[in-house]
């Protein structure tokens, strides 16, 4: 994994075509490229501009459609592309989309914005990138568009990306949804829970509410279409069973060993986590 950041001049001379450009992420990145001086053309389900038009006429082609449609759309346009073009996707899974893009003759960089389309700017945000077939000039040109707006590029191989995302997204979303399901099944209403929650617990529950307020299709794709996620969920199940048995045993020494083992594994991160969550707590308290 490699991180990139910078502030260099970008000299646009190409036309950027975004398939799915009228969706949330497509609109966000249309604005990014337009601010960099590029002409942007978009296609959608009901636009006169077709996906084939984008593939046939644009220098940079970006696929920004739901995860479950991404490979199909790439397969549709791949035969139309030539080696002078750059083909990218904006999908939170990389292995299958990148394999599909490599069937074209175009240069290929897989992209995964690590944020949702509701952000007002990409400043301070991270974009995972997999430049699997491209020259350095093309790669740097694309990266500079994003880093000039304050984004950070984190470069990784597609398979490495999917393994990491099985934790960053798969495990975290699975756990969050499991918490929501458990609370629901207790029958205790949120109206009785929220008033007694201190800020740190409200932050944790706030993440549950944040996810539940979004599109279920997106989270279904993230959990069901990453080939690495099933194995991580299985490890999660094993961990839950282990901790469940320790709690049932009422053996404080076993619990301490379990807790300490995890504390040691997270030791380097604990100071950062404490500082960041202290800031969140202070902010939440000041909002009251």
Coordinates of C-alpha atoms in Angstrom, one line a residue:
X1 CA 0.0 0.0 0.0
X2 CA 1.4 3.4 -0.9
X3 CA 0.0 6.9 -0.2
X4 CA 0.3 9.9 -2.6
X5 CA -0.3 13.6 -2.0
X6 CA 0.7 16.7 -3.8
X7 CA 0.0 20.0 -5.3
X8 CA 1.1 20.1 -8.9
X9 CA -0.2 21.7 -12.1
X10 CA -2.7 19.8 -14.2
X11 CA -2.9 20.6 -17.9
X12 CA -6.3 19.4 -19.1
X13 CA -6.7 18.7 -22.7
X14 CA -9.0 15.7 -22.6
X15 CA -12.7 15.0 -22.5
X16 CA -13.9 13.1 -19.4
X17 CA -16.9 10.9 -19.9
X18 CA -18.8 9.6 -16.8
X19 CA -21.1 6.7 -17.2
X20 CA -23.7 7.1 -14.5
X21 CA -22.7 10.7 -14.2
X22 CA -26.0 11.9 -12.9
X23 CA -25.9 9.7 -9.8
X24 CA -24.5 11.1 -6.5
X25 CA -20.9 10.0 -7.0
X26 CA -21.0 10.9 -10.7
X27 CA -22.1 14.4 -9.9
X28 CA -19.5 14.8 -7.3
X29 CA -16.7 13.8 -9.6
X30 CA -18.1 15.7 -12.6
X31 CA -17.6 18.8 -10.5
X32 CA -14.0 17.7 -9.6
X33 CA -13.0 17.4 -13.2
X34 CA -14.8 20.5 -14.3
X35 CA -12.9 22.5 -11.6
X36 CA -9.7 21.1 -13.0
X37 CA -10.7 22.6 -16.4
X38 CA -11.9 19.4 -18.2
X39 CA -15.0 19.1 -20.3
X40 CA -17.2 16.5 -18.8
X41 CA -19.9 14.5 -20.7
X42 CA -22.2 12.2 -18.8
X43 CA -24.6 9.3 -19.7
X44 CA -27.5 8.0 -17.7
X45 CA -30.5 5.7 -18.1
X46 CA -32.5 8.4 -19.9
X47 CA -29.9 10.6 -21.6
X48 CA -29.4 11.1 -25.3
X49 CA -25.8 10.4 -24.7
X50 CA -25.3 6.6 -24.5
X51 CA -22.6 4.6 -22.8
X52 CA -21.3 3.7 -26.2
X53 CA -21.0 7.4 -27.1
X54 CA -18.9 8.0 -23.9
X55 CA -16.6 5.0 -24.7
X56 CA -16.2 6.0 -28.4
X57 CA -15.5 9.7 -27.9
X58 CA -14.0 10.5 -24.5
X59 CA -10.3 10.3 -23.6
X60 CA -11.0 9.4 -19.9
X61 CA -13.9 7.1 -19.3
X62 CA -15.2 6.6 -15.8
X63 CA -17.8 4.0 -14.8
X64 CA -19.9 5.2 -11.9
X65 CA -22.8 2.8 -11.5
X66 CA -24.1 0.5 -8.7
X67 CA -21.6 -2.3 -7.8
X68 CA -23.9 -5.0 -9.2
X69 CA -24.0 -3.3 -12.6
X70 CA -20.4 -2.3 -12.9
X71 CA -18.9 -5.4 -14.6
X72 CA -21.9 -5.6 -17.0
X73 CA -21.4 -2.0 -18.0
X74 CA -17.6 -2.4 -18.4
X75 CA -18.2 -5.5 -20.6
X76 CA -20.6 -3.5 -22.7
X77 CA -18.1 -0.7 -23.5
X78 CA -14.7 -2.6 -23.4
X79 CA -14.7 -3.5 -27.1
X80 CA -15.1 0.2 -28.0
X81 CA -12.0 1.5 -26.2
X82 CA -8.5 1.9 -27.6
X83 CA -5.0 2.0 -26.0
X84 CA -4.9 5.9 -26.0
X85 CA -7.9 6.1 -23.6
X86 CA -8.0 5.8 -19.8
X87 CA -10.7 3.6 -18.2
X88 CA -11.6 3.9 -14.5
X89 CA -14.4 2.8 -12.2
X90 CA -15.6 4.2 -8.9
X91 CA -16.6 1.0 -7.2
X92 CA -15.9 -0.2 -3.7
X93 CA -14.9 -3.6 -5.0
X94 CA -11.8 -3.8 -7.2
X95 CA -10.9 -7.4 -8.3
X96 CA -13.8 -8.1 -10.6
X97 CA -14.2 -4.6 -12.1
X98 CA -10.4 -4.4 -12.8
X99 CA -10.4 -7.8 -14.4
X100 CA -13.3 -6.7 -16.7
X101 CA -11.5 -3.4 -17.5
X102 CA -8.3 -5.2 -18.5
X103 CA -10.3 -7.0 -21.3
X104 CA -10.3 -3.6 -23.1
X105 CA -7.3 -2.1 -24.8
X106 CA -7.4 1.0 -22.7
X107 CA -5.1 2.1 -19.9
X108 CA -6.8 1.0 -16.6
X109 CA -6.9 2.6 -13.1
X110 CA -9.4 1.2 -10.6
X111 CA -10.7 3.9 -8.1
X112 CA -12.6 3.6 -4.9
X113 CA -13.6 6.9 -3.2
X114 CA -13.6 6.1 0.5
X115 CA -16.5 8.5 1.1
X116 CA -20.1 8.9 0.1
X117 CA -21.5 11.4 -2.5
X118 CA -23.0 13.5 0.3
X119 CA -19.6 15.2 1.1
X120 CA -19.3 18.8 0.0
X121 CA -15.7 18.4 -1.1
X122 CA -13.1 15.7 -1.5
X123 CA -10.6 17.8 0.6
X124 CA -9.2 15.6 3.4
X125 CA -10.8 12.5 1.9
X126 CA -9.0 9.3 0.7
X127 CA -9.3 7.6 -2.7
X128 CA -8.0 4.1 -3.1
X129 CA -6.4 3.5 -6.5
X130 CA -5.2 0.5 -8.4
X131 CA -3.2 1.5 -11.5
X132 CA -2.9 -1.9 -13.1
X133 CA -2.1 -0.9 -16.7
X134 CA -1.1 2.7 -17.3
X135 CA 2.0 4.8 -17.9
X136 CA 3.4 7.0 -15.2
X137 CA 2.3 10.2 -16.9
X138 CA -1.3 9.1 -17.1
X139 CA -1.3 7.9 -13.5
X140 CA 0.2 11.1 -12.2
X141 CA -2.1 13.3 -14.2
X142 CA -5.2 11.6 -12.7
X143 CA -3.8 11.6 -9.2
X144 CA -3.0 15.3 -9.4
X145 CA -6.6 16.2 -10.2
X146 CA -7.5 14.7 -6.9
X147 CA -4.6 15.8 -4.8
X148 CA -4.9 19.3 -6.0
X149 CA -8.3 19.4 -4.3
X150 CA -6.8 18.1 -1.1
X151 CA -7.6 14.4 -1.4
X152 CA -5.1 11.6 -0.5
X153 CA -4.4 8.7 -2.9
X154 CA -3.8 5.3 -1.3
X155 CA -2.4 3.0 -3.9
X156 CA -2.9 -0.8 -3.6
X157 CA -3.4 -3.9 -5.7
X158 CA -7.0 -5.0 -6.4
X159 CA -6.9 -8.2 -4.3
X160 CA -5.2 -6.3 -1.4
X161 CA -7.9 -3.7 -1.7
X162 CA -10.7 -6.2 -1.4
X163 CA -9.1 -7.9 1.6
X164 CA -8.7 -4.6 3.4
X165 CA -12.2 -3.5 2.4
X166 CA -13.7 -6.8 3.8
X167 CA -12.7 -5.3 7.2
X168 CA -13.0 -1.5 6.6
X169 CA -16.4 -1.9 5.1
X170 CA -17.6 -5.5 5.3
X171 CA -16.8 -6.3 8.9
X172 CA -17.7 -2.8 10.2
X173 CA -21.1 -2.7 8.3
X174 CA -21.9 -6.3 9.3
X175 CA -21.2 -5.5 13.0
X176 CA -23.2 -2.3 12.8
X177 CA -26.2 -3.9 11.3
X178 CA -26.0 -6.8 13.8
X179 CA -26.1 -4.2 16.6
X180 CA -29.2 -2.7 15.1
X181 CA -30.9 -6.0 14.7
X182 CA -30.1 -7.0 18.3
X183 CA -31.4 -3.7 19.7
X184 CA -34.6 -4.1 17.7
X185 CA -35.1 -7.7 18.9
X186 CA -34.8 -6.7 22.6
X187 CA -38.0 -4.8 22.2
X188 CA -36.6 -1.9 24.2
X189 CA -37.6 1.3 22.4
X190 CA -34.9 3.8 21.5
X191 CA -36.8 6.4 23.4
X192 CA -35.9 4.6 26.6
X193 CA -32.2 4.0 25.6
X194 CA -31.1 7.4 24.3
X195 CA -31.7 9.5 27.4
X196 CA -29.3 7.5 29.5
X197 CA -26.5 7.3 26.9
X198 CA -23.4 9.3 27.5
X199 CA -21.7 11.0 24.5
X200 CA -19.3 8.1 23.8
X201 CA -22.2 5.6 23.5
X202 CA -24.3 8.1 21.4
X203 CA -21.4 8.2 19.0
X204 CA -21.4 4.4 18.7
X205 CA -25.2 4.3 18.2
X206 CA -25.0 7.3 15.9
X207 CA -23.0 5.2 13.4
X208 CA -25.8 2.7 13.5
X209 CA -28.4 5.4 12.7
X210 CA -26.2 6.9 10.0
X211 CA -25.9 3.6 8.0
X212 CA -29.6 2.8 8.5
X213 CA -30.5 6.2 6.9
X214 CA -28.8 5.2 3.6
X215 CA -29.4 3.0 0.6
X216 CA -29.8 -0.7 1.5
X217 CA -28.8 -1.8 -2.0
X218 CA -25.4 -0.2 -1.5
X219 CA -24.7 -2.1 1.7
X220 CA -26.1 -5.3 0.2
X221 CA -23.6 -5.0 -2.6
X222 CA -20.7 -4.2 -0.3
X223 CA -21.4 -7.2 2.0
X224 CA -22.5 -9.7 -0.7
X225 CA -20.2 -9.0 -3.7
X226 CA -16.8 -8.6 -2.1
X227 CA -15.3 -12.2 -2.3
X228 CA -13.2 -11.6 0.8
X229 CA -16.1 -10.7 3.1
X230 CA -17.5 -14.1 3.8
X231 CA -14.3 -15.3 5.4
X232 CA -14.1 -12.2 7.6
X233 CA -17.7 -12.7 8.8
X234 CA -16.9 -16.3 9.6
X235 CA -14.0 -15.1 11.8
X236 CA -16.4 -12.6 13.4
X237 CA -18.7 -15.4 14.2
X238 CA -15.9 -17.4 15.8
X239 CA -14.9 -14.4 17.9
X240 CA -18.4 -13.8 19.1
X241 CA -18.7 -17.4 20.1
X242 CA -15.4 -17.3 22.0
X243 CA -16.4 -14.1 23.9
X244 CA -19.9 -15.5 24.5
X245 CA -18.4 -18.5 26.2
X246 CA -16.0 -16.4 28.3
X247 CA -18.8 -14.1 29.5
X248 CA -21.0 -17.2 30.3
X249 CA -18.1 -18.7 32.3
X250 CA -17.9 -15.7 34.6
X251 CA -14.2 -16.3 34.7
X252 CA -12.5 -12.9 35.1
X253 CA -9.1 -14.2 34.3
X254 CA -10.2 -15.6 30.9
X255 CA -11.9 -12.3 30.2
X256 CA -8.8 -10.4 31.1
X257 CA -6.7 -12.6 28.8
X258 CA -9.1 -12.0 26.0
X259 CA -9.2 -8.3 26.5
X260 CA -5.4 -7.9 27.0
X261 CA -4.7 -9.9 23.8
X262 CA -6.8 -7.5 21.8
X263 CA -5.4 -4.5 23.6
X264 CA -1.9 -5.6 22.7
X265 CA -2.9 -6.0 19.1
X266 CA -4.3 -2.5 19.0
X267 CA -1.6 -0.9 21.2
X268 CA 0.0 1.3 18.6
X269 CA -3.5 2.7 17.6
X270 CA -4.9 3.3 21.1
X271 CA -3.4 6.8 21.6
X272 CA -4.7 8.0 18.3
X273 CA -8.1 6.4 18.9
X274 CA -8.3 8.0 22.3
X275 CA -7.4 11.5 21.0
X276 CA -9.8 11.3 18.1
X277 CA -12.8 10.0 20.1
X278 CA -12.1 12.6 22.8
X279 CA -12.5 15.3 20.1
X280 CA -15.8 13.7 19.0
X281 CA -17.1 13.6 22.6
X282 CA -16.1 17.2 23.2
X283 CA -17.9 18.3 20.0
X284 CA -21.0 16.3 20.9
X285 CA -21.1 17.8 24.4
X286 CA -20.8 21.3 23.0
X287 CA -23.7 20.7 20.6
X288 CA -26.0 20.1 23.6

